[in-house]
Every structure is written in C-alpha cells, then in structure tokens.
Amino acid sequence: MDVSAFSEDTFDVKDWINKTFKSAEAQENKDAFVSSLVMKLQLYVQQVNGALEETSQSILSSLPRVLRDTQLLQQEALALMEKMVAVKHEIEKVEKDTASSMATLERIDRIKTDLQNAKQGLHEADNWSVLANDVEEVFESGDIVAIANKLFSMQKSLSMLVNVVDYEDKKLQLEGLKNRLEAMASPKLVQAFTAANLEQSKIYVDIFSKMERLPQLLKYYHNCLKVSLGQEWRRTIELAQDENVSYWLHIYYDKLLSTWNDQVKWYHQVFPNTAIDVIIEVYADLLRSLDPGIPECIEAILKQHSTAMQLSLLLELKQITRHFAVNLQGAIETSSHGKLQNQKLLSLAQAIYAPYVPHVTKYNIYETAQLESQLQSMKSTHDDLSDTINVLSLSISRIMEYANEANKRCKLFTEGCGYPGLLKSLSSYFNKCLEKYQAAIWQLERKKVKHEDWNLFQMCLTLMQTIGDLLGQIQQFEKSLVIDITEANNKLQSTNVSVFNQYKKLLLNASSQTDLENLVLSFQKEEETILDPIIKSIHKLCSDLHRATYEVIFAPIFTQLLLV
C-alpha cells in the first residue's frame, strides 16, 4: 500500500478515498476492501507511533551529551578570545619597538633604489653616447630600417635620462635625427603609398609608430591619396575633352566610389588600429581643391546656354552628385559600422554639395527664366477677340502644369530649401499670365459699341468664367504648395536623418537659411496666404472685367438716355 500521498502539502482525504475505491479490487467487494484498508491503516499508525517513541527516547538520551559539548565549545571560544587579545598586545609592542628600525630599513631601501637608478642612468648615458657616436655611420649606410632601430634605441635610452641636466639638448638632438630620417624616407614612403605597396607601407608604419610620429605618416598618406585622385580628375577631363561636365562627374564619381572601397581594405591592413576618418578628410579636402574645380566647370557649361536652359543643366548635375552622395554614404556606413564623428561627415557632405550652394541661392533667377520661356511659347493674343478668349481658356491647364513642374524642380534641385525663391518666381510667372488676361480685357473694351452686341456680351461671360477657373486652380495649387513646403521643412528640421540629408546645412548659406525660416514663420502667423498678392491681382482683374461687362450691357441704354 502506497502512503506517500499522506506527506504531500496538498493532500485531500476525499480525493485519496475516491481514487483508492476506483481500483478493480474495491469494485468487486467494497465491504471486504474497506475492512482490509482500515486494518492496513491501523497497522501503519501503530508503526508510526512506534517510530516516534523510539526517536523521542533517542533524543532524550542524547541531550546530556549535547549540553556537555556546548559547554566545552563555549569554554574554548573564551580561551581563543583571550589568546587573540594577547597576540594583539604583542603585535602593538613589536610595532612600537621596531618603528625606528623599519624607518631605517625604508631609508636604506630608497637609497638602494636611487643607486640602482643612478647606475641605470649612467649605463643609459653611456649607451646614449655610444649610439650617438654610431648614428652617423648608420645614416651613411642609407638603410632606413637600421637607422630607425638605432633611433628607437636612442629614444629608449633618452626615456631613462629625464632627470639629467642636458635632457632637453639630447631631446632636440634626437628630434633632429628623426627629421633627417623622415626626410630620407619620404621619397620611398610616397612611392609606397602611391603604388599601394602593402609590405613597404607596413614597414614605414612600424618605423613611424616606434618614433611616435604616426600622425605625420598619416599626413603623408593624406597627401599621396589626394594627389593621386586629383591627377585622376585631370586625366578624366583630358581623355574626354569633347564631353561636358556631367560626363566628367559621372566617370569621376564612379572612380571615387571604387577607390573608397579599395582604400578602406588597404587602410585597415596598413593602419589596423586607426579609424577611417583620414580617408573621409582626404575626400573632403580633395573635392574642395580639384583643379579645375567643379564650380568652375559648372560655370563654364552654364555660359554656353541661355538662362532658360541653365536650370535643366543644373538639375541634371545635381542629380548626378546626389546619386554619388547616397552611394558614398552607404559605403561609409558599411566601412565604419556607424562609429564616425558627425562633424567630419558633415564636412565631407558640404564639400560634395558646395558647387551648388551659389546656384541654389540664385535659384529664383533660373526658375523665373525657365517659366517665362515656357510662357512665351504660349501665344495668347489674336486679332479676333473670340480667338484670344478661347486660347486663354485652353491655356489654363498648361499654366498650372508649368507651375507644378516648377514645384517639382524646386524639390529636386533644392531639396525643398529653395521655396522662398520659388515663390518669387511663381509671383513673377503668374503676373505675366495675368498680363495676358488684362490685354484681353483691354481688347474687349476696344470692341465696345453703342448698340446691342450679344456676341460681345457672350465673350464677356466666357472670359469671366475663364478667369474664375484660373482663380480656382491657383487657390487649389496654393493649398498643395503649402502642404509641400510644410513637409519639406519638417524633413529639413528633423534631427534623426543622416548628415548627408541635412540639406539646410549643405545647400544654403546663412542668408538663405534666414529666408527659409521667415517663410515658415509666415505660415504660423497666418496673416496672409503665400500667393495672396496674385489672388488679389486676379480679384482686381475680375473687377475690371465686371465693369467692362456692365458697360457692354448698358451701352445701348446709355445711348437712348443721351438722346432723351
């Protein structure tokens, strides 16, 4: 019989009885099974009682011995405490008696240490003298590695001579020798870096690291890579003289991207414990010092085209540059794993976009010229007034299409930074459009007669409806323009974007940044809408047309009244 269930914390009598009576034996003869079960439980109870009694007797018999052992432990603990107090007193006595002896030993130890340092100093001074006498012979051999080892030994000797009287003179002497070695090694060093010779470059890194001149070596690397890539730019132009700057940029940017990947691999092998900030600085310095410079090349091609065509050229070049910036950003993030200084990345991004800053500043000039060129292609004045009104009615869709295209160009070329300039261009553009409608009104007024002319009245109504359609389209365009400006400003103000996407810092000078901020503030004040002057001009145009229409309607009546 299993009685282990009785010892469980969750034991339930009812569950145990129900579970026991589910057995086949209980089902056959319940009375007999109950009697047998009760007898077994009684036997178990007797056994448990017997065991408890035996355990109790054993504990009672062992209590005197436990008490005796406890007393012994207490006595031993007191004896140990007395011994520890005695030892403490002995230690204090020893310290007091030997304090002067310990001070003497310490003084003797310091004297010994000073003597050893003096001995080492004399040895190093002698060693310095020997090395200084031999160094000229090593320099004459021209073996850069041997010279470097000799200077490194002198450097270690000098570190032990810090307290000697002529330490500064020796230090200046060593620096002069290092300068001689650097001047001797620089031609071969430049050759190794230019040819990307891995083994030779590692040797020079080891030499300059031991001489504590690794920053100077990085400057050599900076200059070598910058000169090499600068020559590549001139070679690109020379090989494609018949092409324009967009082709040159496309080829050269691809070269810079491939060079980046190659240089990062080589750089990690040569300078294993140095960040790739140096390569970023090289690219930033390179893009600012190209000969001929990218800004000069852009100016040269712009002079070959009319002002109306210049924005399209700039837009094409800007897209090429933006594509390069995006690819370079991805390559940098892959190479650095996000462990770079934002200031260095910002300097590189500004160097990439620097050629476009003056053109973004003059964006409204380019945009105005292109819009006016498109507007001139629409002939709206005809000898027949009905033809003029019909052409004006059909031209509304094209007018708004050109305005929407200007908005898209502003987003692509200025990344939303040039909206103040766009608004100036749109203001000039819409005013030119309204001049065509004003000309139609003047043409209508010249057609006025003193008798009834229902055809002329019908043309007045048609022109009025056309101007109304134009007003509605401009108001709708204004709403979408406000949304675009707001979204663009939110992106420009965001601090969670990459340095390469902070276009407010990349494309705008201080004055242009102020203009953009003032434009956004004007939204918050809500004093007037961004195209409010244009809408007011349309309202005035409608007023003039209403007056002309009334004159057409009432001209016969006025004639009759004058006769009366």
Coordinates of C-alpha atoms in Angstrom, one line a residue:
M1 CA 0.0 0.0 0.0
D2 CA 1.4 3.4 -1.1
V3 CA 1.1 6.0 1.6
S4 CA 3.4 8.6 0.1
A5 CA 0.4 10.8 -0.7
F6 CA -0.2 11.4 3.0
S7 CA 3.0 13.5 3.2
E8 CA 2.1 16.0 0.4
D9 CA 1.2 19.5 1.3
T10 CA -1.9 19.4 -0.9
F11 CA -3.2 16.1 0.5
D12 CA -7.0 15.8 0.3
V13 CA -8.8 12.9 2.2
K14 CA -11.8 12.8 -0.1
D15 CA -9.7 12.7 -3.3
W16 CA -7.5 10.0 -1.9
I17 CA -10.5 7.8 -0.9
N18 CA -12.2 8.3 -4.2
K19 CA -9.0 7.4 -6.1
T20 CA -8.5 4.3 -3.9
F21 CA -12.0 3.0 -4.5
K22 CA -11.6 3.2 -8.3
S23 CA -9.4 0.1 -8.3
A24 CA -10.8 -3.2 -9.5
E25 CA -10.4 -4.9 -6.1
A26 CA -12.7 -2.3 -4.5
Q27 CA -15.3 -2.7 -7.1
E28 CA -15.6 -6.4 -6.6
N29 CA -16.3 -6.4 -2.8
K30 CA -16.5 -3.0 -1.2
D31 CA -17.1 -4.2 2.4
A32 CA -14.2 -6.6 2.4
F33 CA -12.0 -3.9 0.7
V34 CA -13.0 -1.3 3.3
S35 CA -12.2 -3.7 6.2
S36 CA -8.8 -4.6 4.7
L37 CA -8.0 -0.9 4.1
V38 CA -8.9 0.1 7.7
M39 CA -6.8 -2.7 9.1
K40 CA -3.8 -1.7 7.0
L41 CA -4.1 2.0 8.1
Q42 CA -4.3 0.9 11.7
L43 CA -1.1 -1.1 11.3
Y44 CA 0.6 1.9 9.6
V45 CA -0.5 4.1 12.5
Q46 CA 1.0 1.7 15.0
Q47 CA 4.2 1.6 13.1
V48 CA 4.4 5.4 13.0
N49 CA 3.7 5.6 16.7
G50 CA 6.4 3.1 17.5
A51 CA 8.9 5.0 15.4
L52 CA 8.0 8.3 17.1
E53 CA 8.5 6.7 20.5
E54 CA 11.9 5.4 19.5
T55 CA 13.0 8.7 18.1
S56 CA 11.9 10.6 21.3
Q57 CA 13.8 8.1 23.5
S58 CA 16.9 8.6 21.4
I59 CA 16.7 12.4 21.6
L60 CA 16.2 12.4 25.3
S61 CA 19.2 10.1 25.9
S62 CA 21.4 12.3 23.8
L63 CA 20.5 15.7 25.4
P64 CA 23.1 15.5 28.2
R65 CA 25.9 14.8 25.8
V66 CA 24.8 17.8 23.6
L67 CA 24.7 20.1 26.6
R68 CA 28.2 18.9 27.6
D69 CA 29.6 19.5 24.1
T70 CA 28.0 23.0 24.0
Q71 CA 29.7 24.0 27.3
L72 CA 33.1 22.8 26.0
L73 CA 32.7 24.9 22.8
Q74 CA 31.9 27.9 24.9
Q75 CA 35.0 27.5 27.1
E76 CA 37.2 27.0 24.0
A77 CA 35.7 30.2 22.4
L78 CA 36.5 32.2 25.6
A79 CA 40.1 30.9 25.6
L80 CA 40.6 31.8 22.0
M81 CA 39.4 35.3 22.6
E82 CA 41.9 35.8 25.4
K83 CA 44.7 34.5 23.2
M84 CA 43.7 36.9 20.4
V85 CA 43.8 39.8 22.8
A86 CA 47.3 38.8 24.0
V87 CA 48.5 38.5 20.4
K88 CA 47.2 41.9 19.6
H89 CA 49.1 43.4 22.5
E90 CA 52.2 41.6 21.4
I91 CA 51.9 43.0 17.9
E92 CA 51.4 46.5 19.1
K93 CA 54.5 46.1 21.3
V94 CA 56.6 44.8 18.4
E95 CA 55.4 47.7 16.2
K96 CA 56.4 50.2 18.8
D97 CA 59.8 48.7 19.5
T98 CA 60.7 48.2 15.8
A99 CA 59.3 51.5 14.3
S100 CA 62.7 53.1 14.2
S101 CA 64.3 50.0 12.7
M102 CA 61.6 49.9 9.9
A103 CA 62.2 53.6 9.2
T104 CA 65.9 52.9 8.8
L105 CA 65.2 49.9 6.5
E106 CA 62.9 52.0 4.4
R107 CA 65.6 54.8 4.1
I108 CA 68.2 52.2 3.1
D109 CA 65.8 50.7 0.5
R110 CA 65.3 54.2 -1.0
I111 CA 69.0 54.7 -1.1
K112 CA 69.4 51.3 -2.8
T113 CA 66.7 52.2 -5.4
D114 CA 68.3 55.6 -6.1
L115 CA 71.7 53.9 -6.5
Q116 CA 70.2 51.5 -9.0
N117 CA 68.5 54.3 -10.9
A118 CA 71.8 56.2 -11.0
K119 CA 73.6 53.1 -12.1
Q120 CA 70.9 52.6 -14.9
G121 CA 71.1 56.2 -15.8
L122 CA 74.9 56.1 -16.1
H123 CA 74.5 53.0 -18.2
E124 CA 72.0 54.6 -20.4
A125 CA 74.1 57.8 -20.6
D126 CA 77.0 55.7 -21.7
N127 CA 74.7 53.8 -24.1
W128 CA 73.4 57.1 -25.5
S129 CA 76.9 58.3 -26.1
V130 CA 77.8 55.1 -27.9
L131 CA 74.6 55.3 -30.0
A132 CA 75.1 59.0 -30.8
N133 CA 78.6 58.2 -32.0
D134 CA 77.5 55.4 -34.2
V135 CA 74.4 57.0 -35.6
E136 CA 76.3 59.0 -38.3
E137 CA 77.8 55.8 -39.7
V138 CA 74.3 54.2 -39.8
F139 CA 72.9 57.3 -41.6
E140 CA 75.7 57.0 -44.2
S141 CA 74.6 53.4 -44.9
G142 CA 71.2 54.6 -46.1
D143 CA 69.5 51.6 -44.5
I144 CA 66.2 53.1 -43.3
V145 CA 65.3 50.2 -41.1
A146 CA 68.7 50.1 -39.4
I147 CA 68.6 53.9 -38.8
A148 CA 65.1 53.5 -37.4
N149 CA 66.3 50.8 -35.0
K150 CA 69.2 52.9 -33.9
L151 CA 66.9 55.9 -33.2
F152 CA 64.5 53.8 -31.4
S153 CA 67.3 52.6 -29.1
M154 CA 68.3 56.2 -28.5
Q155 CA 64.7 57.0 -27.7
K156 CA 64.6 54.3 -25.1
S157 CA 67.8 55.5 -23.6
L158 CA 66.6 59.1 -23.5
S159 CA 63.5 58.0 -21.6
M160 CA 65.8 57.0 -18.8
L161 CA 67.6 60.3 -18.8
V162 CA 64.7 62.5 -18.0
N163 CA 66.4 64.0 -14.9
V164 CA 69.8 64.6 -16.4
V165 CA 70.9 68.2 -16.9
D166 CA 71.2 68.1 -20.6
Y167 CA 68.0 66.2 -21.2
E168 CA 66.4 68.9 -23.4
D169 CA 69.6 69.1 -25.5
K170 CA 69.5 65.4 -26.1
K171 CA 65.8 65.5 -26.9
L172 CA 66.4 68.2 -29.5
Q173 CA 69.3 66.2 -30.9
L174 CA 67.0 63.1 -31.2
E175 CA 64.3 65.1 -32.9
G176 CA 66.8 66.4 -35.4
L177 CA 67.8 62.8 -36.2
K178 CA 64.2 61.8 -36.6
N179 CA 63.7 64.7 -39.0
R180 CA 66.7 63.6 -41.0
L181 CA 65.3 60.0 -41.2
E182 CA 61.8 61.3 -42.2
A183 CA 63.3 63.5 -45.0
M184 CA 65.4 60.5 -46.2
A185 CA 62.4 58.1 -46.1
S186 CA 59.8 60.5 -47.6
P187 CA 60.5 59.7 -51.3
K188 CA 60.3 56.0 -50.8
L189 CA 57.4 56.4 -48.5
V190 CA 55.4 58.5 -51.0
Q191 CA 56.2 55.9 -53.7
A192 CA 55.0 53.0 -51.4
F193 CA 51.7 54.9 -50.6
T194 CA 51.1 55.9 -54.2
A195 CA 51.7 52.4 -55.5
A196 CA 49.7 50.9 -52.6
N197 CA 52.6 48.7 -51.8
L198 CA 51.3 46.8 -48.7
E199 CA 54.6 45.3 -47.4
Q200 CA 56.6 48.5 -47.8
S201 CA 53.8 50.6 -46.3
K202 CA 53.7 48.3 -43.2
I203 CA 57.4 48.8 -42.7
Y204 CA 57.1 52.6 -42.6
V205 CA 54.0 52.4 -40.3
D206 CA 56.1 50.3 -37.9
I207 CA 59.0 52.8 -38.1
F208 CA 56.9 55.9 -37.6
S209 CA 54.9 54.3 -34.8
K210 CA 58.1 53.5 -32.9
M211 CA 59.3 57.0 -33.4
E212 CA 56.0 58.3 -32.1
R213 CA 55.4 60.1 -35.5
L214 CA 52.3 58.2 -36.7
P215 CA 50.3 61.5 -37.2
Q216 CA 53.0 62.7 -39.6
L217 CA 52.8 59.4 -41.5
L218 CA 49.0 59.8 -41.8
K219 CA 49.6 63.3 -43.3
Y220 CA 51.9 61.7 -46.0
Y221 CA 49.1 59.2 -46.7
H222 CA 46.5 62.0 -46.9
N223 CA 48.7 64.0 -49.4
C224 CA 49.5 60.9 -51.5
L225 CA 45.9 59.9 -51.9
K226 CA 44.7 63.4 -52.5
V227 CA 47.4 64.0 -55.2
S228 CA 46.6 60.7 -56.9
L229 CA 42.9 61.3 -57.0
G230 CA 43.5 64.9 -58.2
Q231 CA 45.5 63.6 -61.1
E232 CA 42.7 61.2 -61.9
W233 CA 40.3 64.1 -62.2
R234 CA 42.6 65.9 -64.7
R235 CA 43.1 62.7 -66.6
T236 CA 39.3 62.2 -66.8
I237 CA 38.9 65.7 -68.4
E238 CA 41.9 65.2 -70.8
L239 CA 40.6 61.9 -72.0
A240 CA 37.1 63.2 -72.6
Q241 CA 37.7 66.8 -73.7
D242 CA 34.8 66.6 -76.2
E243 CA 32.3 65.7 -73.4
N244 CA 30.8 68.1 -70.9
V245 CA 31.0 68.3 -67.1
S246 CA 28.1 65.9 -66.5
Y247 CA 30.0 63.1 -68.2
W248 CA 33.2 64.0 -66.3
L249 CA 31.3 63.9 -63.0
H250 CA 29.7 60.6 -63.7
I251 CA 33.0 59.0 -64.6
Y252 CA 34.9 60.6 -61.7
Y253 CA 32.3 59.9 -59.0
D254 CA 32.4 56.2 -60.1
K255 CA 36.2 56.3 -59.7
L256 CA 35.9 57.8 -56.2
L257 CA 33.5 55.1 -55.1
S258 CA 35.6 52.2 -56.3
T259 CA 38.7 53.9 -54.8
W260 CA 36.9 54.3 -51.5
N261 CA 36.3 50.5 -51.2
D262 CA 39.9 49.7 -52.3
Q263 CA 41.4 52.2 -49.9
V264 CA 39.4 51.1 -46.9
K265 CA 40.6 47.5 -47.3
W266 CA 44.2 48.6 -47.8
Y267 CA 44.0 51.1 -45.0
H268 CA 42.7 48.6 -42.4
Q269 CA 45.7 46.4 -43.3
V270 CA 48.3 49.1 -43.0
F271 CA 46.8 51.1 -40.1
P272 CA 44.9 48.4 -38.2
N273 CA 44.1 50.4 -35.1
T274 CA 43.3 53.7 -36.8
A275 CA 39.8 54.9 -37.8
I276 CA 39.0 55.7 -41.4
D277 CA 38.4 59.4 -40.6
V278 CA 41.6 60.1 -42.5
I279 CA 40.1 58.8 -45.8
I280 CA 37.0 61.0 -45.2
E281 CA 39.2 64.0 -44.6
V282 CA 41.1 63.2 -47.8
Y283 CA 37.8 63.1 -49.9
A284 CA 36.6 66.4 -48.3
D285 CA 39.9 68.1 -49.0
L286 CA 40.1 66.7 -52.5
L287 CA 36.6 67.8 -53.6
R288 CA 37.4 71.4 -52.4
S289 CA 40.8 71.6 -54.2
L290 CA 40.2 69.9 -57.6
D291 CA 41.9 71.7 -60.5
P292 CA 40.0 72.7 -62.4
G293 CA 37.3 73.0 -59.7
I294 CA 33.9 71.6 -60.2
P295 CA 32.3 75.0 -59.6
E296 CA 34.4 76.5 -62.5
C297 CA 33.4 73.6 -64.8
I298 CA 29.8 74.2 -64.0
E299 CA 30.1 77.9 -64.6
A300 CA 31.8 77.2 -68.0
I301 CA 29.0 75.0 -69.2
L302 CA 26.3 77.4 -68.0
K303 CA 27.8 80.2 -70.0
Q304 CA 27.3 78.1 -73.2
H305 CA 23.5 78.0 -72.7
S306 CA 20.7 80.5 -72.3
T307 CA 19.4 81.3 -68.8
A308 CA 16.2 79.4 -69.6
M309 CA 18.2 76.2 -70.2
Q310 CA 20.6 76.6 -67.2
L311 CA 18.2 75.2 -64.6
S312 CA 17.8 71.9 -66.5
L313 CA 21.6 71.6 -66.7
L314 CA 22.0 72.3 -63.0
L315 CA 19.2 69.8 -62.2
E316 CA 21.0 67.1 -64.2
L317 CA 24.3 67.8 -62.5
K318 CA 22.7 67.9 -59.0
Q319 CA 21.1 64.5 -59.5
I320 CA 24.4 63.0 -60.5
T321 CA 26.0 64.5 -57.4
R322 CA 23.1 63.4 -55.2
H323 CA 23.4 59.8 -56.5
F324 CA 27.1 59.8 -55.7
A325 CA 26.5 61.2 -52.2
V326 CA 23.9 58.4 -51.5
N327 CA 26.3 55.7 -52.7
L328 CA 29.2 57.1 -50.7
Q329 CA 27.1 57.4 -47.6
G330 CA 26.2 53.7 -47.9
A331 CA 29.9 52.8 -48.4
I332 CA 31.0 54.8 -45.4
E333 CA 28.3 53.3 -43.1
T334 CA 29.3 49.8 -44.3
S335 CA 33.0 50.5 -43.7
S336 CA 32.7 52.3 -40.3
H337 CA 29.8 50.5 -38.7
G338 CA 28.4 53.8 -37.6
K339 CA 31.5 54.8 -35.5
L340 CA 32.4 58.1 -37.1
Q341 CA 32.3 61.8 -36.0
N342 CA 29.3 63.6 -37.5
Q343 CA 31.4 66.8 -37.9
K344 CA 33.8 65.0 -40.2
L345 CA 30.9 63.5 -42.2
L346 CA 29.3 67.0 -42.4
S347 CA 32.5 68.4 -43.7
L348 CA 32.5 65.8 -46.5
A349 CA 28.9 66.3 -47.3
Q350 CA 29.3 70.0 -47.5
A351 CA 32.3 69.5 -49.9
I352 CA 30.2 67.3 -52.1
Y353 CA 27.3 69.8 -52.4
A354 CA 29.4 73.0 -52.2
P355 CA 29.3 73.6 -56.0
Y356 CA 25.6 74.1 -55.9
V357 CA 25.3 76.5 -53.0
P358 CA 25.6 79.7 -55.1
H359 CA 23.2 78.3 -57.7
V360 CA 20.6 77.4 -55.0
T361 CA 21.0 81.0 -53.8
K362 CA 20.2 82.2 -57.4
Y363 CA 17.5 79.5 -57.9
N364 CA 14.7 82.0 -58.4
I365 CA 16.6 83.6 -61.3
Y366 CA 16.9 80.3 -63.1
E367 CA 13.3 79.3 -62.3
T368 CA 11.9 82.6 -63.4
A369 CA 13.8 82.4 -66.7
Q370 CA 12.5 78.9 -67.4
L371 CA 8.9 79.8 -66.6
E372 CA 9.0 82.9 -68.7
S373 CA 10.4 80.9 -71.6
Q374 CA 7.6 78.4 -71.3
L375 CA 5.1 81.2 -71.0
Q376 CA 6.4 82.9 -74.2
S377 CA 5.8 79.6 -76.1
M378 CA 2.1 80.1 -75.5
K379 CA 0.7 82.7 -77.9
S380 CA -2.5 84.1 -76.3
T381 CA -3.2 87.4 -78.2
H382 CA -5.0 87.2 -81.6
D383 CA -6.7 89.9 -83.7
D384 CA -10.0 88.2 -83.2
L385 CA -11.2 88.6 -79.6
S386 CA -13.1 85.3 -79.6
D387 CA -9.8 83.5 -80.6
T388 CA -8.0 85.3 -77.8
I389 CA -10.5 84.3 -75.2
N390 CA -10.6 80.7 -76.5
V391 CA -6.8 80.4 -76.3
L392 CA -6.8 81.8 -72.8
S393 CA -9.4 79.3 -71.7
L394 CA -7.4 76.4 -73.1
S395 CA -4.1 77.7 -71.7
I396 CA -5.1 77.4 -68.0
S397 CA -4.2 73.7 -67.8
R398 CA -0.8 74.5 -69.3
I399 CA -0.3 77.4 -67.0
M400 CA -0.9 75.2 -63.9
E401 CA 1.1 72.3 -65.4
Y402 CA 4.2 74.6 -65.7
A403 CA 3.6 75.8 -62.1
N404 CA 3.5 72.2 -60.8
E405 CA 6.6 71.4 -62.8
A406 CA 8.4 74.3 -61.1
N407 CA 7.4 72.9 -57.8
K408 CA 8.9 69.5 -58.7
R409 CA 12.1 71.2 -59.9
C410 CA 12.3 73.0 -56.6
K411 CA 12.1 69.7 -54.7
L412 CA 14.7 68.0 -56.9
F413 CA 17.2 70.8 -57.2
T414 CA 17.0 72.4 -53.8
E415 CA 15.6 69.5 -51.7
G416 CA 12.9 72.0 -50.5
C417 CA 15.4 74.6 -49.4
G418 CA 14.6 76.9 -52.3
Y419 CA 10.9 77.6 -51.7
P420 CA 11.4 81.3 -50.9
G421 CA 13.0 81.6 -54.4
L422 CA 10.2 79.5 -56.0
L423 CA 7.5 81.8 -54.6
K424 CA 9.3 84.8 -56.1
S425 CA 9.4 83.0 -59.5
L426 CA 5.8 82.0 -59.2
S427 CA 4.8 85.5 -58.4
S428 CA 6.5 86.8 -61.5
Y429 CA 5.2 84.0 -63.6
F430 CA 1.5 84.4 -62.6
N431 CA 1.8 88.2 -63.0
K432 CA 3.0 87.6 -66.6
C433 CA 0.0 85.3 -67.1
L434 CA -2.4 87.9 -65.7
E435 CA -1.0 90.4 -68.1
K436 CA -2.4 88.3 -71.0
Y437 CA -5.8 88.4 -69.4
Q438 CA -5.5 92.1 -68.8
A439 CA -4.6 92.5 -72.5
A440 CA -7.8 90.5 -73.4
I441 CA -9.9 92.9 -71.3
W442 CA -8.3 95.9 -73.0
Q443 CA -9.1 94.3 -76.4
L444 CA -12.6 93.7 -75.2
E445 CA -13.0 97.4 -74.2
R446 CA -11.9 98.5 -77.6
K447 CA -14.6 96.3 -79.2
K448 CA -17.4 98.1 -77.2
V449 CA -20.2 99.7 -79.4
K450 CA -23.2 101.9 -78.6
H451 CA -25.7 99.4 -79.9
E452 CA -26.7 95.9 -78.7
D453 CA -24.0 93.3 -79.3
W454 CA -25.0 90.0 -77.7
N455 CA -21.9 88.3 -79.2
L456 CA -19.6 90.7 -77.3
F457 CA -21.7 90.1 -74.2
Q458 CA -21.3 86.3 -74.6
M459 CA -17.5 86.8 -74.9
C460 CA -17.5 88.8 -71.7
L461 CA -19.2 86.0 -69.8
T462 CA -16.8 83.4 -71.3
L463 CA -13.8 85.5 -70.3
M464 CA -15.3 85.9 -66.8
Q465 CA -15.7 82.2 -66.4
T466 CA -12.1 81.6 -67.7
I467 CA -10.7 84.0 -65.1
G468 CA -12.8 82.3 -62.4
D469 CA -11.4 78.9 -63.4
L470 CA -7.9 80.3 -63.2
L471 CA -8.6 81.7 -59.7
G472 CA -9.9 78.3 -58.5
Q473 CA -6.9 76.4 -59.9
I474 CA -4.4 78.9 -58.4
Q475 CA -6.2 78.6 -55.0
Q476 CA -6.0 74.8 -55.2
F477 CA -2.4 74.9 -56.2
E478 CA -1.7 77.2 -53.3
K479 CA -3.1 74.7 -50.8
S480 CA -0.9 71.9 -52.2
L481 CA 2.1 74.2 -52.2
V482 CA 1.6 74.9 -48.5
I483 CA 1.5 71.2 -47.8
D484 CA 4.7 70.6 -49.7
I485 CA 6.5 73.4 -48.0
T486 CA 5.4 72.2 -44.6
E487 CA 6.5 68.6 -45.3
A488 CA 9.9 69.8 -46.7
N489 CA 10.5 72.0 -43.7
N490 CA 9.7 69.1 -41.3
K491 CA 12.3 67.0 -43.1
L492 CA 14.9 69.7 -43.0
Q493 CA 14.3 70.3 -39.3
S494 CA 14.5 66.6 -38.4
T495 CA 17.5 65.6 -36.3
N496 CA 17.1 61.9 -36.9
V497 CA 18.3 62.0 -40.5
S498 CA 21.8 61.3 -41.8
V499 CA 24.3 64.1 -42.1
F500 CA 24.1 63.6 -45.9
N501 CA 20.4 64.5 -45.8
Q502 CA 20.7 67.7 -43.7
Y503 CA 20.3 69.8 -46.8
K504 CA 19.6 73.1 -45.0
K505 CA 23.3 73.0 -43.9
L506 CA 24.5 71.6 -47.2
L507 CA 22.8 73.8 -49.8
L508 CA 22.0 77.1 -48.1
N509 CA 24.2 80.0 -46.9
A510 CA 23.3 82.0 -43.8
S511 CA 21.1 84.5 -45.7
S512 CA 19.1 81.8 -47.5
Q513 CA 18.6 79.9 -44.2
T514 CA 17.1 83.1 -42.7
D515 CA 14.8 83.5 -45.7
L516 CA 13.5 79.9 -45.3
E517 CA 12.9 80.4 -41.6
N518 CA 11.0 83.6 -42.2
L519 CA 8.8 81.8 -44.8
V520 CA 7.9 79.1 -42.3
L521 CA 7.2 81.7 -39.6
S522 CA 4.8 83.4 -42.0
F523 CA 2.7 80.2 -42.1
Q524 CA 2.4 80.2 -38.3
K525 CA 1.3 83.9 -38.2
E526 CA -1.4 83.2 -40.9
E527 CA -1.6 86.9 -41.7
E528 CA -1.9 86.1 -45.4
T529 CA -1.5 83.2 -47.9
I530 CA 1.7 82.7 -49.8
L531 CA 0.1 83.6 -53.1
D532 CA -2.1 86.4 -51.7
P533 CA -0.7 89.2 -54.0
I534 CA -1.6 87.1 -57.0
I535 CA -5.1 86.3 -55.8
K536 CA -5.7 90.0 -55.1
S537 CA -4.5 90.8 -58.6
I538 CA -7.0 88.3 -60.0
H539 CA -9.8 89.8 -57.9
K540 CA -8.8 93.2 -59.4
L541 CA -8.9 91.7 -62.9
C542 CA -12.4 90.3 -62.2
S543 CA -13.4 93.8 -61.0
D544 CA -12.2 95.3 -64.3
L545 CA -13.9 92.7 -66.3
H546 CA -17.2 93.2 -64.4
R547 CA -17.0 97.0 -65.1
A548 CA -16.3 96.3 -68.8
T549 CA -19.2 93.8 -68.9
Y550 CA -21.6 96.3 -67.4
E551 CA -20.6 98.9 -69.9
V552 CA -21.3 96.4 -72.8
I553 CA -24.7 95.6 -71.3
F554 CA -25.8 99.2 -70.6
A555 CA -24.2 100.9 -73.6
P556 CA -27.5 100.9 -75.7
I557 CA -29.4 102.2 -72.7
F558 CA -27.0 105.0 -72.2
T559 CA -27.2 105.9 -75.8
Q560 CA -31.0 106.1 -75.7
L561 CA -30.9 108.1 -72.5
L562 CA -28.5 110.6 -74.0
L563 CA -30.9 111.1 -76.9
V564 CA -33.8 111.8 -74.5

